[in-house]
Amino acid sequence: MKISVIGAGYVGLVTGSCFADLGNDVICVDNDASKIKKLKSGKIPIYEPGLEELIKLNVKEGRLSFSSDIKNSVSRSEVIFICVGTPPKNNGEADLTFIEGVSRDIALSMSSYKLIVEKSTVPVNTGEWVERTIKVHNPRNVKFDVASNPEFLREGSAIKDFMNPDRVIIGVKSKKAKDILIELYRPLKSEIIITDIKSAELIKHAANSFLAMKISFINSISNVCDRLGADVNEVSRGIGLDRRIGKDFLNAGIGFGGFCFPKDLGAFIRISEKCGYDFGILKEVQRVNDMQKSVLVKKVEEMIWNLQDKTVGVLGLSFKPDTDDIRAIGIISILVKEGARIRAYDPAAMVKAKGVLGARVKFCKDAYDVAKNCDCIIVATEWNEFKELDLKKMKKLMRQPVIIDGRNIYDPETVKLLGFKYSGMGRR
Ligand code: UDX
């Protein structure tokens, strides 16, 4: 099929290169000409395992190209995926200006039937608005359909998630749109749910909110475990084996980060408010998540007392392993405010973190470099290389042997036997 993917961001690039890899003819479009120039010269603007290779292969085989000319790309394609950003406004609501702009551009470029598919996470009713916008700017009355096809890929495993989805959600109004999308997704051999556009839009919000709720739930349990001397990992295993609960997304820690969960949760709370429903559970999910940072900082203070002029090492700056999206900023800001000196290292997120944290942090070349003269080490991201550290060596380099394990990657007993003072999240 001939496809245009509008928006060469995270979702757009992965969607475009995966559809190309499945044998389609794909143009990835972005109005940022410098980004397109970089992509054309083989430079990939994001860090995602396997993406660079996939893009290069499909460009070489002539199935994938890049353009900043939306008009030409739309006129050459039958299916158009909208993957532009929907950033949060100050009140949490999603800003849909880019979606509207792209819908108008598509309408003005249409000369034959088009299927316009929204893949960006959008509030319910966006499909209606896209349809209305296209109608307004489509004087020649070219036939078109609008569909919703939310994307569930995760950063760090985006290609695998795209190619092996648990399910594909397709929200459509017409048989033609349904048939095109079923055909497009047939090679993935995954279960396809066909539904109406509004329900498809809602599925994405409900899924992300539910997952965020699982994380805040287990973090709340971990806070109770801390108080009672129980072990949250044991509780998590014990409840996760109940198939009605499921064992995924029950790792306690310092809360969820990244771009999607916080943004989508805020947006869904606003959507509910706007339609007259106070989604109180989700507000609590947000509150618990915000609080986890302070829980961690409190643990540091319990171990090393005042933070003024103490040196704290932070292992991991990304919001999860295998991504360079930074997260530890919130924690670092609190520690700096309390007067601590910060040494930090991350296997992938150093460049981005330097841009944001700058002079406030001493960026180190590896975990051992971080440990030098530290009064305490915080594990903020569960990168594999941190799980395999030589802790004896770390201990020798530190001023005080203290580990605050924000991601529960170490066995408390083993670490304590090595002579560390250890505190995990909800672990004895
Ligand atoms: C998420 C959704 O999973 C994905 O479906 C959606 O399309 C985009 O948002 P992503 O933000 O890439 O994907 O990350 P994910 O792997 O879901 O993790 C989100 C955050 O939750 C991370 O900070 C992670 O550390 C945290 N998390 C996850 C926990 O704290 N505990 C868990 O058990 C699982």
mmCIF file with all atom_site columns, N, CA and C in Angstrom, residues 118-181:
data_model
loop_
_atom_site.group_PDB
_atom_site.id
_atom_site.type_symbol
_atom_site.label_atom_id
_atom_site.label_alt_id
_atom_site.label_comp_id
_atom_site.label_asym_id
_atom_site.label_entity_id
_atom_site.label_seq_id
_atom_site.pdbx_PDB_ins_code
_atom_site.Cartn_x
_atom_site.Cartn_y
_atom_site.Cartn_z
_atom_site.occupancy
_atom_site.B_iso_or_equiv
_atom_site.pdbx_formal_charge
_atom_site.auth_seq_id
_atom_site.auth_comp_id
_atom_site.auth_asym_id
_atom_site.auth_atom_id
_atom_site.pdbx_PDB_model_num
ATOM 1   N N  . GLU A 1 118 ? -5.923  8.286  12.637 1.00 0.00 ? 118 GLU A N  1
ATOM 2   C CA . GLU A 1 118 ? -5.246  8.940  13.761 1.00 0.00 ? 118 GLU A CA 1
ATOM 3   C C  . GLU A 1 118 ? -4.565  7.881  14.611 1.00 0.00 ? 118 GLU A C  1
ATOM 4   N N  . LYS A 1 119 ? -3.262  8.069  14.801 1.00 0.00 ? 119 LYS A N  1
ATOM 5   C CA . LYS A 1 119 ? -2.493  7.142  15.627 1.00 0.00 ? 119 LYS A CA 1
ATOM 6   C C  . LYS A 1 119 ? -1.996  7.842  16.887 1.00 0.00 ? 119 LYS A C  1
ATOM 7   N N  . SER A 1 120 ? -1.849  9.176  16.822 1.00 0.00 ? 120 SER A N  1
ATOM 8   C CA . SER A 1 120 ? -1.466  9.938  18.015 1.00 0.00 ? 120 SER A CA 1
ATOM 9   C C  . SER A 1 120 ? -2.521  9.678  19.085 1.00 0.00 ? 120 SER A C  1
ATOM 10  N N  . THR A 1 121 ? -2.104  9.747  20.361 1.00 0.00 ? 121 THR A N  1
ATOM 11  C CA . THR A 1 121 ? -3.093  9.589  21.432 1.00 0.00 ? 121 THR A CA 1
ATOM 12  C C  . THR A 1 121 ? -3.915  10.866 21.530 1.00 0.00 ? 121 THR A C  1
ATOM 13  N N  . VAL A 1 122 ? -5.209  10.744 21.316 1.00 0.00 ? 122 VAL A N  1
ATOM 14  C CA . VAL A 1 122 ? -6.063  11.934 21.251 1.00 0.00 ? 122 VAL A CA 1
ATOM 15  C C  . VAL A 1 122 ? -7.320  11.751 22.091 1.00 0.00 ? 122 VAL A C  1
ATOM 16  N N  . PRO A 1 123 ? -7.918  12.833 22.539 1.00 0.00 ? 123 PRO A N  1
ATOM 17  C CA . PRO A 1 123 ? -9.172  12.716 23.287 1.00 0.00 ? 123 PRO A CA 1
ATOM 18  C C  . PRO A 1 123 ? -10.296 12.170 22.414 1.00 0.00 ? 123 PRO A C  1
ATOM 19  N N  . VAL A 1 124 ? -11.270 11.575 23.080 1.00 0.00 ? 124 VAL A N  1
ATOM 20  C CA . VAL A 1 124 ? -12.447 11.107 22.350 1.00 0.00 ? 124 VAL A CA 1
ATOM 21  C C  . VAL A 1 124 ? -13.046 12.302 21.617 1.00 0.00 ? 124 VAL A C  1
ATOM 22  N N  . ASN A 1 125 ? -13.557 12.057 20.436 1.00 0.00 ? 125 ASN A N  1
ATOM 23  C CA . ASN A 1 125 ? -14.171 13.076 19.574 1.00 0.00 ? 125 ASN A CA 1
ATOM 24  C C  . ASN A 1 125 ? -13.179 13.709 18.617 1.00 0.00 ? 125 ASN A C  1
ATOM 25  N N  . THR A 1 126 ? -11.880 13.421 18.765 1.00 0.00 ? 126 THR A N  1
ATOM 26  C CA . THR A 1 126 ? -10.919 14.009 17.826 1.00 0.00 ? 126 THR A CA 1
ATOM 27  C C  . THR A 1 126 ? -11.210 13.515 16.412 1.00 0.00 ? 126 THR A C  1
ATOM 28  N N  . GLY A 1 127 ? -11.579 12.234 16.294 1.00 0.00 ? 127 GLY A N  1
ATOM 29  C CA . GLY A 1 127 ? -11.923 11.678 14.983 1.00 0.00 ? 127 GLY A CA 1
ATOM 30  C C  . GLY A 1 127 ? -12.997 12.518 14.303 1.00 0.00 ? 127 GLY A C  1
ATOM 31  N N  . GLU A 1 128 ? -14.022 12.880 15.081 1.00 0.00 ? 128 GLU A N  1
ATOM 32  C CA . GLU A 1 128 ? -15.116 13.718 14.547 1.00 0.00 ? 128 GLU A CA 1
ATOM 33  C C  . GLU A 1 128 ? -14.565 15.045 14.044 1.00 0.00 ? 128 GLU A C  1
ATOM 34  N N  . TRP A 1 129 ? -13.692 15.641 14.883 1.00 0.00 ? 129 TRP A N  1
ATOM 35  C CA . TRP A 1 129 ? -13.128 16.947 14.524 1.00 0.00 ? 129 TRP A CA 1
ATOM 36  C C  . TRP A 1 129 ? -12.251 16.860 13.280 1.00 0.00 ? 129 TRP A C  1
ATOM 37  N N  . VAL A 1 130 ? -11.490 15.788 13.166 1.00 0.00 ? 130 VAL A N  1
ATOM 38  C CA . VAL A 1 130 ? -10.648 15.612 11.979 1.00 0.00 ? 130 VAL A CA 1
ATOM 39  C C  . VAL A 1 130 ? -11.560 15.529 10.754 1.00 0.00 ? 130 VAL A C  1
ATOM 40  N N  . GLU A 1 131 ? -12.637 14.748 10.884 1.00 0.00 ? 131 GLU A N  1
ATOM 41  C CA . GLU A 1 131 ? -13.561 14.585 9.755  1.00 0.00 ? 131 GLU A CA 1
ATOM 42  C C  . GLU A 1 131 ? -14.173 15.933 9.355  1.00 0.00 ? 131 GLU A C  1
ATOM 43  N N  . ARG A 1 132 ? -14.630 16.681 10.376 1.00 0.00 ? 132 ARG A N  1
ATOM 44  C CA . ARG A 1 132 ? -15.241 17.986 10.097 1.00 0.00 ? 132 ARG A CA 1
ATOM 45  C C  . ARG A 1 132 ? -14.248 18.933 9.439  1.00 0.00 ? 132 ARG A C  1
ATOM 46  N N  . THR A 1 133 ? -13.019 18.947 9.967  1.00 0.00 ? 133 THR A N  1
ATOM 47  C CA . THR A 1 133 ? -11.994 19.849 9.433  1.00 0.00 ? 133 THR A CA 1
ATOM 48  C C  . THR A 1 133 ? -11.716 19.514 7.973  1.00 0.00 ? 133 THR A C  1
ATOM 49  N N  . ILE A 1 134 ? -11.623 18.227 7.688  1.00 0.00 ? 134 ILE A N  1
ATOM 50  C CA . ILE A 1 134 ? -11.330 17.845 6.302  1.00 0.00 ? 134 ILE A CA 1
ATOM 51  C C  . ILE A 1 134 ? -12.490 18.238 5.387  1.00 0.00 ? 134 ILE A C  1
ATOM 52  N N  . LYS A 1 135 ? -13.718 18.042 5.876  1.00 0.00 ? 135 LYS A N  1
ATOM 53  C CA . LYS A 1 135 ? -14.887 18.415 5.051  1.00 0.00 ? 135 LYS A CA 1
ATOM 54  C C  . LYS A 1 135 ? -14.851 19.894 4.708  1.00 0.00 ? 135 LYS A C  1
ATOM 55  N N  . VAL A 1 136 ? -14.526 20.725 5.712  1.00 0.00 ? 136 VAL A N  1
ATOM 56  C CA . VAL A 1 136 ? -14.514 22.180 5.512  1.00 0.00 ? 136 VAL A CA 1
ATOM 57  C C  . VAL A 1 136 ? -13.501 22.586 4.440  1.00 0.00 ? 136 VAL A C  1
ATOM 58  N N  . HIS A 1 137 ? -12.358 21.903 4.424  1.00 0.00 ? 137 HIS A N  1
ATOM 59  C CA . HIS A 1 137 ? -11.276 22.303 3.511  1.00 0.00 ? 137 HIS A CA 1
ATOM 60  C C  . HIS A 1 137 ? -11.180 21.407 2.284  1.00 0.00 ? 137 HIS A C  1
ATOM 61  N N  . ASN A 1 138 ? -12.288 20.771 1.937  1.00 0.00 ? 138 ASN A N  1
ATOM 62  C CA . ASN A 1 138 ? -12.272 19.793 0.845  1.00 0.00 ? 138 ASN A CA 1
ATOM 63  C C  . ASN A 1 138 ? -13.327 20.191 -0.183 1.00 0.00 ? 138 ASN A C  1
ATOM 64  N N  . PRO A 1 139 ? -13.141 21.349 -0.853 1.00 0.00 ? 139 PRO A N  1
ATOM 65  C CA . PRO A 1 139 ? -14.184 21.891 -1.709 1.00 0.00 ? 139 PRO A CA 1
ATOM 66  C C  . PRO A 1 139 ? -14.536 20.978 -2.887 1.00 0.00 ? 139 PRO A C  1
ATOM 67  N N  . ARG A 1 140 ? -13.548 20.169 -3.319 1.00 0.00 ? 140 ARG A N  1
ATOM 68  C CA . ARG A 1 140 ? -13.837 19.297 -4.478 1.00 0.00 ? 140 ARG A CA 1
ATOM 69  C C  . ARG A 1 140 ? -14.587 18.032 -4.070 1.00 0.00 ? 140 ARG A C  1
ATOM 70  N N  . ASN A 1 141 ? -14.889 17.952 -2.779 1.00 0.00 ? 141 ASN A N  1
ATOM 71  C CA . ASN A 1 141 ? -15.656 16.812 -2.269 1.00 0.00 ? 141 ASN A CA 1
ATOM 72  C C  . ASN A 1 141 ? -15.042 15.452 -2.557 1.00 0.00 ? 141 ASN A C  1
ATOM 73  N N  . VAL A 1 142 ? -13.737 15.368 -2.430 1.00 0.00 ? 142 VAL A N  1
ATOM 74  C CA . VAL A 1 142 ? -13.047 14.092 -2.632 1.00 0.00 ? 142 VAL A CA 1
ATOM 75  C C  . VAL A 1 142 ? -13.474 13.146 -1.506 1.00 0.00 ? 142 VAL A C  1
ATOM 76  N N  . LYS A 1 143 ? -13.704 11.875 -1.851 1.00 0.00 ? 143 LYS A N  1
ATOM 77  C CA . LYS A 1 143 ? -14.161 10.909 -0.835 1.00 0.00 ? 143 LYS A CA 1
ATOM 78  C C  . LYS A 1 143 ? -13.016 10.579 0.136  1.00 0.00 ? 143 LYS A C  1
ATOM 79  N N  . PHE A 1 144 ? -13.377 10.411 1.397  1.00 0.00 ? 144 PHE A N  1
ATOM 80  C CA . PHE A 1 144 ? -12.357 10.038 2.389  1.00 0.00 ? 144 PHE A CA 1
ATOM 81  C C  . PHE A 1 144 ? -13.021 9.351  3.580  1.00 0.00 ? 144 PHE A C  1
ATOM 82  N N  . ASP A 1 145 ? -12.224 8.639  4.350  1.00 0.00 ? 145 ASP A N  1
ATOM 83  C CA . ASP A 1 145 ? -12.685 8.079  5.623  1.00 0.00 ? 145 ASP A CA 1
ATOM 84  C C  . ASP A 1 145 ? -11.701 8.485  6.700  1.00 0.00 ? 145 ASP A C  1
ATOM 85  N N  . VAL A 1 146 ? -12.215 8.546  7.935  1.00 0.00 ? 146 VAL A N  1
ATOM 86  C CA . VAL A 1 146 ? -11.333 8.776  9.074  1.00 0.00 ? 146 VAL A CA 1
ATOM 87  C C  . VAL A 1 146 ? -11.392 7.524  9.945  1.00 0.00 ? 146 VAL A C  1
ATOM 88  N N  . ALA A 1 147 ? -10.251 7.119  10.494 1.00 0.00 ? 147 ALA A N  1
ATOM 89  C CA . ALA A 1 147 ? -10.225 5.947  11.387 1.00 0.00 ? 147 ALA A CA 1
ATOM 90  C C  . ALA A 1 147 ? -9.347  6.257  12.592 1.00 0.00 ? 147 ALA A C  1
ATOM 91  N N  . SER A 1 148 ? -9.575  5.507  13.664 1.00 0.00 ? 148 SER A N  1
ATOM 92  C CA . SER A 1 148 ? -8.709  5.625  14.838 1.00 0.00 ? 148 SER A CA 1
ATOM 93  C C  . SER A 1 148 ? -7.977  4.298  15.010 1.00 0.00 ? 148 SER A C  1
ATOM 94  N N  . ASN A 1 149 ? -6.666  4.367  15.154 1.00 0.00 ? 149 ASN A N  1
ATOM 95  C CA . ASN A 1 149 ? -5.858  3.147  15.301 1.00 0.00 ? 149 ASN A CA 1
ATOM 96  C C  . ASN A 1 149 ? -4.762  3.431  16.325 1.00 0.00 ? 149 ASN A C  1
ATOM 97  N N  . PRO A 1 150 ? -5.161  3.456  17.618 1.00 0.00 ? 150 PRO A N  1
ATOM 98  C CA . PRO A 1 150 ? -4.170  3.832  18.635 1.00 0.00 ? 150 PRO A CA 1
ATOM 99  C C  . PRO A 1 150 ? -2.976  2.895  18.681 1.00 0.00 ? 150 PRO A C  1
ATOM 100 N N  . GLU A 1 151 ? -1.841  3.462  19.075 1.00 0.00 ? 151 GLU A N  1
ATOM 101 C CA . GLU A 1 151 ? -0.590  2.705  19.113 1.00 0.00 ? 151 GLU A CA 1
ATOM 102 C C  . GLU A 1 151 ? -0.206  2.455  20.568 1.00 0.00 ? 151 GLU A C  1
ATOM 103 N N  . PHE A 1 152 ? 0.248   1.231  20.854 1.00 0.00 ? 152 PHE A N  1
ATOM 104 C CA . PHE A 1 152 ? 0.569   0.886  22.243 1.00 0.00 ? 152 PHE A CA 1
ATOM 105 C C  . PHE A 1 152 ? 2.057   0.625  22.463 1.00 0.00 ? 152 PHE A C  1
ATOM 106 N N  . LEU A 1 153 ? 2.886   0.976  21.464 1.00 0.00 ? 153 LEU A N  1
ATOM 107 C CA . LEU A 1 153 ? 4.304   0.632  21.591 1.00 0.00 ? 153 LEU A CA 1
ATOM 108 C C  . LEU A 1 153 ? 4.962   1.346  22.764 1.00 0.00 ? 153 LEU A C  1
ATOM 109 N N  . ARG A 1 154 ? 5.967   0.668  23.332 1.00 0.00 ? 154 ARG A N  1
ATOM 110 C CA . ARG A 1 154 ? 6.719   1.252  24.442 1.00 0.00 ? 154 ARG A CA 1
ATOM 111 C C  . ARG A 1 154 ? 8.094   1.668  23.950 1.00 0.00 ? 154 ARG A C  1
ATOM 112 N N  . GLU A 1 155 ? 8.602   2.731  24.518 1.00 0.00 ? 155 GLU A N  1
ATOM 113 C CA . GLU A 1 155 ? 9.967   3.131  24.203 1.00 0.00 ? 155 GLU A CA 1
ATOM 114 C C  . GLU A 1 155 ? 10.903  2.012  24.653 1.00 0.00 ? 155 GLU A C  1
ATOM 115 N N  . GLY A 1 156 ? 11.909  1.761  23.862 1.00 0.00 ? 156 GLY A N  1
ATOM 116 C CA . GLY A 1 156 ? 12.893  0.744  24.246 1.00 0.00 ? 156 GLY A CA 1
ATOM 117 C C  . GLY A 1 156 ? 12.577  -0.617 23.640 1.00 0.00 ? 156 GLY A C  1
ATOM 118 N N  . SER A 1 157 ? 11.279  -0.867 23.374 1.00 0.00 ? 157 SER A N  1
ATOM 119 C CA . SER A 1 157 ? 10.939  -2.135 22.709 1.00 0.00 ? 157 SER A CA 1
ATOM 120 C C  . SER A 1 157 ? 9.912   -1.835 21.618 1.00 0.00 ? 157 SER A C  1
ATOM 121 N N  . ALA A 1 158 ? 10.042  -0.643 21.033 1.00 0.00 ? 158 ALA A N  1
ATOM 122 C CA . ALA A 1 158 ? 9.018   -0.130 20.125 1.00 0.00 ? 158 ALA A CA 1
ATOM 123 C C  . ALA A 1 158 ? 8.804   -1.009 18.895 1.00 0.00 ? 158 ALA A C  1
ATOM 124 N N  . ILE A 1 159 ? 9.897   -1.459 18.293 1.00 0.00 ? 159 ILE A N  1
ATOM 125 C CA . ILE A 1 159 ? 9.741   -2.242 17.054 1.00 0.00 ? 159 ILE A CA 1
ATOM 126 C C  . ILE A 1 159 ? 9.117   -3.594 17.366 1.00 0.00 ? 159 ILE A C  1
ATOM 127 N N  . LYS A 1 160 ? 9.613   -4.216 18.416 1.00 0.00 ? 160 LYS A N  1
ATOM 128 C CA . LYS A 1 160 ? 9.062   -5.513 18.827 1.00 0.00 ? 160 LYS A CA 1
ATOM 129 C C  . LYS A 1 160 ? 7.568   -5.345 19.165 1.00 0.00 ? 160 LYS A C  1
ATOM 130 N N  . ASP A 1 161 ? 7.233   -4.290 19.894 1.00 0.00 ? 161 ASP A N  1
ATOM 131 C CA . ASP A 1 161 ? 5.827   -4.053 20.270 1.00 0.00 ? 161 ASP A CA 1
ATOM 132 C C  . ASP A 1 161 ? 4.966   -3.829 19.036 1.00 0.00 ? 161 ASP A C  1
ATOM 133 N N  . PHE A 1 162 ? 5.502   -3.044 18.077 1.00 0.00 ? 162 PHE A N  1
ATOM 134 C CA . PHE A 1 162 ? 4.713   -2.758 16.872 1.00 0.00 ? 162 PHE A CA 1
ATOM 135 C C  . PHE A 1 162 ? 4.472   -4.030 16.073 1.00 0.00 ? 162 PHE A C  1
ATOM 136 N N  . MET A 1 163 ? 5.520   -4.840 15.950 1.00 0.00 ? 163 MET A N  1
ATOM 137 C CA . MET A 1 163 ? 5.429   -6.041 15.106 1.00 0.00 ? 163 MET A CA 1
ATOM 138 C C  . MET A 1 163 ? 4.687   -7.191 15.803 1.00 0.00 ? 163 MET A C  1
ATOM 139 N N  . ASN A 1 164 ? 4.660   -7.182 17.139 1.00 0.00 ? 164 ASN A N  1
ATOM 140 C CA . ASN A 1 164 ? 3.977   -8.272 17.881 1.00 0.00 ? 164 ASN A CA 1
ATOM 141 C C  . ASN A 1 164 ? 2.988   -7.692 18.880 1.00 0.00 ? 164 ASN A C  1
ATOM 142 N N  . PRO A 1 165 ? 1.981   -6.974 18.420 1.00 0.00 ? 165 PRO A N  1
ATOM 143 C CA . PRO A 1 165 ? 1.082   -6.345 19.391 1.00 0.00 ? 165 PRO A CA 1
ATOM 144 C C  . PRO A 1 165 ? 0.169   -7.367 20.071 1.00 0.00 ? 165 PRO A C  1
ATOM 145 N N  . ASP A 1 166 ? -0.232  -7.084 21.304 1.00 0.00 ? 166 ASP A N  1
ATOM 146 C CA . ASP A 1 166 ? -1.195  -7.956 21.982 1.00 0.00 ? 166 ASP A CA 1
ATOM 147 C C  . ASP A 1 166 ? -2.524  -7.922 21.216 1.00 0.00 ? 166 ASP A C  1
ATOM 148 N N  . ARG A 1 167 ? -2.804  -6.774 20.646 1.00 0.00 ? 167 ARG A N  1
ATOM 149 C CA . ARG A 1 167 ? -4.022  -6.606 19.826 1.00 0.00 ? 167 ARG A CA 1
ATOM 150 C C  . ARG A 1 167 ? -3.860  -5.356 18.987 1.00 0.00 ? 167 ARG A C  1
ATOM 151 N N  . VAL A 1 168 ? -4.644  -5.321 17.878 1.00 0.00 ? 168 VAL A N  1
ATOM 152 C CA . VAL A 1 168 ? -4.676  -4.109 17.054 1.00 0.00 ? 168 VAL A CA 1
ATOM 153 C C  . VAL A 1 168 ? -6.081  -3.549 17.177 1.00 0.00 ? 168 VAL A C  1
ATOM 154 N N  . ILE A 1 169 ? -6.168  -2.261 17.483 1.00 0.00 ? 169 ILE A N  1
ATOM 155 C CA . ILE A 1 169 ? -7.486  -1.628 17.645 1.00 0.00 ? 169 ILE A CA 1
ATOM 156 C C  . ILE A 1 169 ? -7.789  -0.779 16.419 1.00 0.00 ? 169 ILE A C  1
ATOM 157 N N  . ILE A 1 170 ? -8.929  -1.030 15.818 1.00 0.00 ? 170 ILE A N  1
ATOM 158 C CA . ILE A 1 170 ? -9.311  -0.265 14.635 1.00 0.00 ? 170 ILE A CA 1
ATOM 159 C C  . ILE A 1 170 ? -10.716 0.318  14.855 1.00 0.00 ? 170 ILE A C  1
ATOM 160 N N  . GLY A 1 171 ? -10.793 1.629  14.881 1.00 0.00 ? 171 GLY A N  1
ATOM 161 C CA . GLY A 1 171 ? -12.094 2.292  15.026 1.00 0.00 ? 171 GLY A CA 1
ATOM 162 C C  . GLY A 1 171 ? -12.477 2.899  13.685 1.00 0.00 ? 171 GLY A C  1
ATOM 163 N N  . VAL A 1 172 ? -13.596 2.449  13.119 1.00 0.00 ? 172 VAL A N  1
ATOM 164 C CA . VAL A 1 172 ? -13.969 2.894  11.764 1.00 0.00 ? 172 VAL A CA 1
ATOM 165 C C  . VAL A 1 172 ? -15.471 3.140  11.654 1.00 0.00 ? 172 VAL A C  1
ATOM 166 N N  . LYS A 1 173 ? -15.826 3.840  10.569 1.00 0.00 ? 173 LYS A N  1
ATOM 167 C CA . LYS A 1 173 ? -17.244 4.028  10.266 1.00 0.00 ? 173 LYS A CA 1
ATOM 168 C C  . LYS A 1 173 ? -17.645 3.253  9.016  1.00 0.00 ? 173 LYS A C  1
ATOM 169 N N  . SER A 1 174 ? -16.689 3.048  8.087  1.00 0.00 ? 174 SER A N  1
ATOM 170 C CA . SER A 1 174 ? -17.082 2.429  6.816  1.00 0.00 ? 174 SER A CA 1
ATOM 171 C C  . SER A 1 174 ? -16.408 1.071  6.612  1.00 0.00 ? 174 SER A C  1
ATOM 172 N N  . LYS A 1 175 ? -17.027 0.272  5.733  1.00 0.00 ? 175 LYS A N  1
ATOM 173 C CA . LYS A 1 175 ? -16.458 -1.053 5.430  1.00 0.00 ? 175 LYS A CA 1
ATOM 174 C C  . LYS A 1 175 ? -15.143 -0.899 4.683  1.00 0.00 ? 175 LYS A C  1
ATOM 175 N N  . LYS A 1 176 ? -15.092 0.123  3.817  1.00 0.00 ? 176 LYS A N  1
ATOM 176 C CA . LYS A 1 176 ? -13.875 0.321  3.025  1.00 0.00 ? 176 LYS A CA 1
ATOM 177 C C  . LYS A 1 176 ? -12.677 0.579  3.953  1.00 0.00 ? 176 LYS A C  1
ATOM 178 N N  . ALA A 1 177 ? -12.872 1.476  4.930  1.00 0.00 ? 177 ALA A N  1
ATOM 179 C CA . ALA A 1 177 ? -11.781 1.793  5.871  1.00 0.00 ? 177 ALA A CA 1
ATOM 180 C C  . ALA A 1 177 ? -11.380 0.537  6.636  1.00 0.00 ? 177 ALA A C  1
ATOM 181 N N  . LYS A 1 178 ? -12.394 -0.212 7.065  1.00 0.00 ? 178 LYS A N  1
ATOM 182 C CA . LYS A 1 178 ? -12.127 -1.440 7.829  1.00 0.00 ? 178 LYS A CA 1
ATOM 183 C C  . LYS A 1 178 ? -11.296 -2.420 6.991  1.00 0.00 ? 178 LYS A C  1
ATOM 184 N N  . ASP A 1 179 ? -11.692 -2.632 5.735  1.00 0.00 ? 179 ASP A N  1
ATOM 185 C CA . ASP A 1 179 ? -10.994 -3.597 4.887  1.00 0.00 ? 179 ASP A CA 1
ATOM 186 C C  . ASP A 1 179 ? -9.545  -3.180 4.643  1.00 0.00 ? 179 ASP A C  1
ATOM 187 N N  . ILE A 1 180 ? -9.326  -1.886 4.419  1.00 0.00 ? 180 ILE A N  1
ATOM 188 C CA . ILE A 1 180 ? -7.948  -1.420 4.154  1.00 0.00 ? 180 ILE A CA 1
ATOM 189 C C  . ILE A 1 180 ? -7.068  -1.697 5.369  1.00 0.00 ? 180 ILE A C  1
ATOM 190 N N  . LEU A 1 181 ? -7.590  -1.360 6.549  1.00 0.00 ? 181 LEU A N  1
ATOM 191 C CA . LEU A 1 181 ? -6.747  -1.501 7.753  1.00 0.00 ? 181 LEU A CA 1
ATOM 192 C C  . LEU A 1 181 ? -6.519  -2.972 8.115  1.00 0.00 ? 181 LEU A C  1
#
